């Protein structure tokens, strides 16, 4: 193996930059040439790539986002897109790929590998933490701390003005961010795609709380479980109480990666290069209980089961 390429794909996650830094510098340390592909799979299809050196990744360790840019690329799911990507791989003598991204990216990488046999190792990076077989992905820790910071601030005004708030956090298909920040933020309720909503029970708790002097209430809503404005309207209709909304949105995707996200990224970047050198392919790397794990792409892209009840019950008991 002489030359590898690294790319970031799908939704950006804080920590992608330190992962790139690690792949580039450790790859060079291992006598490899490292190319950076721009805008994920799109860059492979359109031959947007260049050789990187140690200096190319200077100063990026603490930056959110990705200096390689990223994109969601449906063209890579087509035969024509994959064919063009393969042509780029051949023309540039690329012997292996490191794809930093989430489960959509891994499922595309898996198809590409099956068809063209180009070695590919994934690094699990997604704020949603929804990659099967992997406890923690790059970016999750940063995103939940960003959301938690916002919730702590909302708590100040909610308590002072004795109000109900619905705070919508990211997670189209996963309630992980919502559950984690609801527990850590001392929130009173959480609504996630994995659990059926019992609005009557939510409203009953609010009204009962009011009767016993609990006047402020923060409900965390995962985006995949509904819209904050719709929920707030329903709560007001059912309780007669004014309800405010905050949609945290893409704020959660940005910002300086935490030490946890960075260290994970730096370790996984090195591990991805080691895997390629050892002839391993078609796998995603992530962290479980502080240890690096290798999960076949085929397994990583399956639906990840969240242990909802433990979180949920604790949130309710501690309210
Ligand atoms: O990267 C994951 C994620 O942030 C989801 O939580 C969210 O639903 C989605 O990406 C938003 O994607 P986009 O930025 O493409 O709208």
PDB file of N, CA and C and ligand atoms in Angstrom, residues 10-13 72 125-128 130 169-174 177 223-224 249-250 252-253, ligand 1:
ATOM      1  N   UNK A  10     -21.409  12.993   4.510  1.00  0.00           N
ATOM      2  CA  UNK A  10     -22.646  13.119   5.290  1.00  0.00           C
ATOM      3  C   UNK A  10     -22.624  14.372   6.151  1.00  0.00           C
ATOM      4  N   UNK A  11     -23.456  14.390   7.190  1.00  0.00           N
ATOM      5  CA  UNK A  11     -23.501  15.562   8.074  1.00  0.00           C
ATOM      6  C   UNK A  11     -22.179  15.724   8.810  1.00  0.00           C
ATOM      7  N   UNK A  12     -21.686  16.950   8.857  1.00  0.00           N
ATOM      8  CA  UNK A  12     -20.418  17.176   9.566  1.00  0.00           C
ATOM      9  C   UNK A  12     -20.612  16.928  11.068  1.00  0.00           C
ATOM     10  N   UNK A  13     -19.503  16.619  11.728  1.00  0.00           N
ATOM     11  CA  UNK A  13     -19.549  16.388  13.176  1.00  0.00           C
ATOM     12  C   UNK A  13     -18.273  16.972  13.774  1.00  0.00           C
ATOM     13  N   UNK A  72     -23.908  15.378   1.248  1.00  0.00           N
ATOM     14  CA  UNK A  72     -24.722  14.170   1.111  1.00  0.00           C
ATOM     15  C   UNK A  72     -24.843  13.953  -0.399  1.00  0.00           C
ATOM     16  N   UNK A 125     -18.410   8.997  12.636  1.00  0.00           N
ATOM     17  CA  UNK A 125     -18.526  10.408  13.023  1.00  0.00           C
ATOM     18  C   UNK A 125     -19.938  10.873  12.714  1.00  0.00           C
ATOM     19  N   UNK A 126     -20.689  11.169  13.757  1.00  0.00           N
ATOM     20  CA  UNK A 126     -22.061  11.666  13.574  1.00  0.00           C
ATOM     21  C   UNK A 126     -22.536  12.161  14.924  1.00  0.00           C
ATOM     22  N   UNK A 127     -23.159  13.326  14.942  1.00  0.00           N
ATOM     23  CA  UNK A 127     -23.627  13.805  16.255  1.00  0.00           C
ATOM     24  C   UNK A 127     -24.769  12.940  16.786  1.00  0.00           C
ATOM     25  N   UNK A 128     -25.422  12.186  15.902  1.00  0.00           N
ATOM     26  CA  UNK A 128     -26.596  11.407  16.324  1.00  0.00           C
ATOM     27  C   UNK A 128     -26.256  10.164  17.140  1.00  0.00           C
ATOM     28  N   UNK A 130     -25.730   7.150  16.170  1.00  0.00           N
ATOM     29  CA  UNK A 130     -26.706   6.124  15.770  1.00  0.00           C
ATOM     30  C   UNK A 130     -26.066   5.007  14.937  1.00  0.00           C
ATOM     31  N   UNK A 169     -34.211  19.286  19.812  1.00  0.00           N
ATOM     32  CA  UNK A 169     -32.803  18.985  19.531  1.00  0.00           C
ATOM     33  C   UNK A 169     -32.708  18.106  18.288  1.00  0.00           C
ATOM     34  N   UNK A 170     -31.492  17.929  17.759  1.00  0.00           N
ATOM     35  CA  UNK A 170     -31.340  17.141  16.536  1.00  0.00           C
ATOM     36  C   UNK A 170     -31.528  15.645  16.793  1.00  0.00           C
ATOM     37  N   UNK A 171     -31.702  14.920  15.734  1.00  0.00           N
ATOM     38  CA  UNK A 171     -31.884  13.470  15.828  1.00  0.00           C
ATOM     39  C   UNK A 171     -33.108  13.075  15.026  1.00  0.00           C
ATOM     40  N   UNK A 172     -32.898  12.927  13.713  1.00  0.00           N
ATOM     41  CA  UNK A 172     -34.029  12.625  12.829  1.00  0.00           C
ATOM     42  C   UNK A 172     -34.574  11.242  13.116  1.00  0.00           C
ATOM     43  N   UNK A 173     -33.653  10.315  13.382  1.00  0.00           N
ATOM     44  CA  UNK A 173     -34.122   8.945  13.634  1.00  0.00           C
ATOM     45  C   UNK A 173     -33.704   8.420  14.993  1.00  0.00           C
ATOM     46  N   UNK A 174     -32.961   9.236  15.734  1.00  0.00           N
ATOM     47  CA  UNK A 174     -32.455   8.758  17.016  1.00  0.00           C
ATOM     48  C   UNK A 174     -32.727   9.764  18.127  1.00  0.00           C
ATOM     49  N   UNK A 177     -29.475  12.161  21.549  1.00  0.00           N
ATOM     50  CA  UNK A 177     -29.138  13.506  22.053  1.00  0.00           C
ATOM     51  C   UNK A 177     -30.222  13.948  23.039  1.00  0.00           C
ATOM     52  N   UNK A 223     -35.942  15.886  17.073  1.00  0.00           N
ATOM     53  CA  UNK A 223     -36.594  16.378  15.843  1.00  0.00           C
ATOM     54  C   UNK A 223     -37.380  15.288  15.118  1.00  0.00           C
ATOM     55  N   UNK A 224     -36.930  14.043  15.258  1.00  0.00           N
ATOM     56  CA  UNK A 224     -37.616  12.951  14.568  1.00  0.00           C
ATOM     57  C   UNK A 224     -38.960  12.603  15.192  1.00  0.00           C
ATOM     58  N   UNK A 249     -31.378  23.212  16.462  1.00  0.00           N
ATOM     59  CA  UNK A 249     -30.931  23.041  15.076  1.00  0.00           C
ATOM     60  C   UNK A 249     -29.428  22.867  14.896  1.00  0.00           C
ATOM     61  N   UNK A 250     -28.914  23.470  13.844  1.00  0.00           N
ATOM     62  CA  UNK A 250     -27.539  23.201  13.421  1.00  0.00           C
ATOM     63  C   UNK A 250     -26.462  23.761  14.351  1.00  0.00           C
ATOM     64  N   UNK A 252     -25.990  22.692  17.060  1.00  0.00           N
ATOM     65  CA  UNK A 252     -25.447  21.470  17.674  1.00  0.00           C
ATOM     66  C   UNK A 252     -24.374  20.792  16.831  1.00  0.00           C
ATOM     67  N   UNK A 253     -24.320  21.121  15.556  1.00  0.00           N
ATOM     68  CA  UNK A 253     -23.333  20.472  14.697  1.00  0.00           C
ATOM     69  C   UNK A 253     -21.994  21.212  14.693  1.00  0.00           C
TER      70      UNK A 253
HETATM   71  O1  LIG B   1     -25.867  14.645  11.006  1.00  0.00           O
HETATM   72  C1  LIG B   1     -27.027  14.180  11.586  1.00  0.00           C
HETATM   73  C2  LIG B   1     -28.042  15.253  11.549  1.00  0.00           C
HETATM   74  O2  LIG B   1     -27.557  16.359  12.237  1.00  0.00           O
HETATM   75  C3  LIG B   1     -29.405  14.862  12.075  1.00  0.00           C
HETATM   76  O3  LIG B   1     -29.514  14.914  13.453  1.00  0.00           O
HETATM   77  C4  LIG B   1     -30.283  15.843  11.365  1.00  0.00           C
HETATM   78  O4  LIG B   1     -31.577  15.382  11.258  1.00  0.00           O
HETATM   79  C5  LIG B   1     -29.635  15.952  10.030  1.00  0.00           C
HETATM   80  O5  LIG B   1     -28.281  15.666  10.219  1.00  0.00           O
HETATM   81  C6  LIG B   1     -29.793  17.285   9.362  1.00  0.00           C
HETATM   82  O6  LIG B   1     -29.203  17.209   8.114  1.00  0.00           O
HETATM   83  P1  LIG B   1     -28.970  18.427   7.146  1.00  0.00           P
HETATM   84  O7  LIG B   1     -27.927  19.298   7.761  1.00  0.00           O
HETATM   85  O8  LIG B   1     -28.526  17.824   5.876  1.00  0.00           O
HETATM   86  O9  LIG B   1     -30.281  19.141   7.066  1.00  0.00           O
END
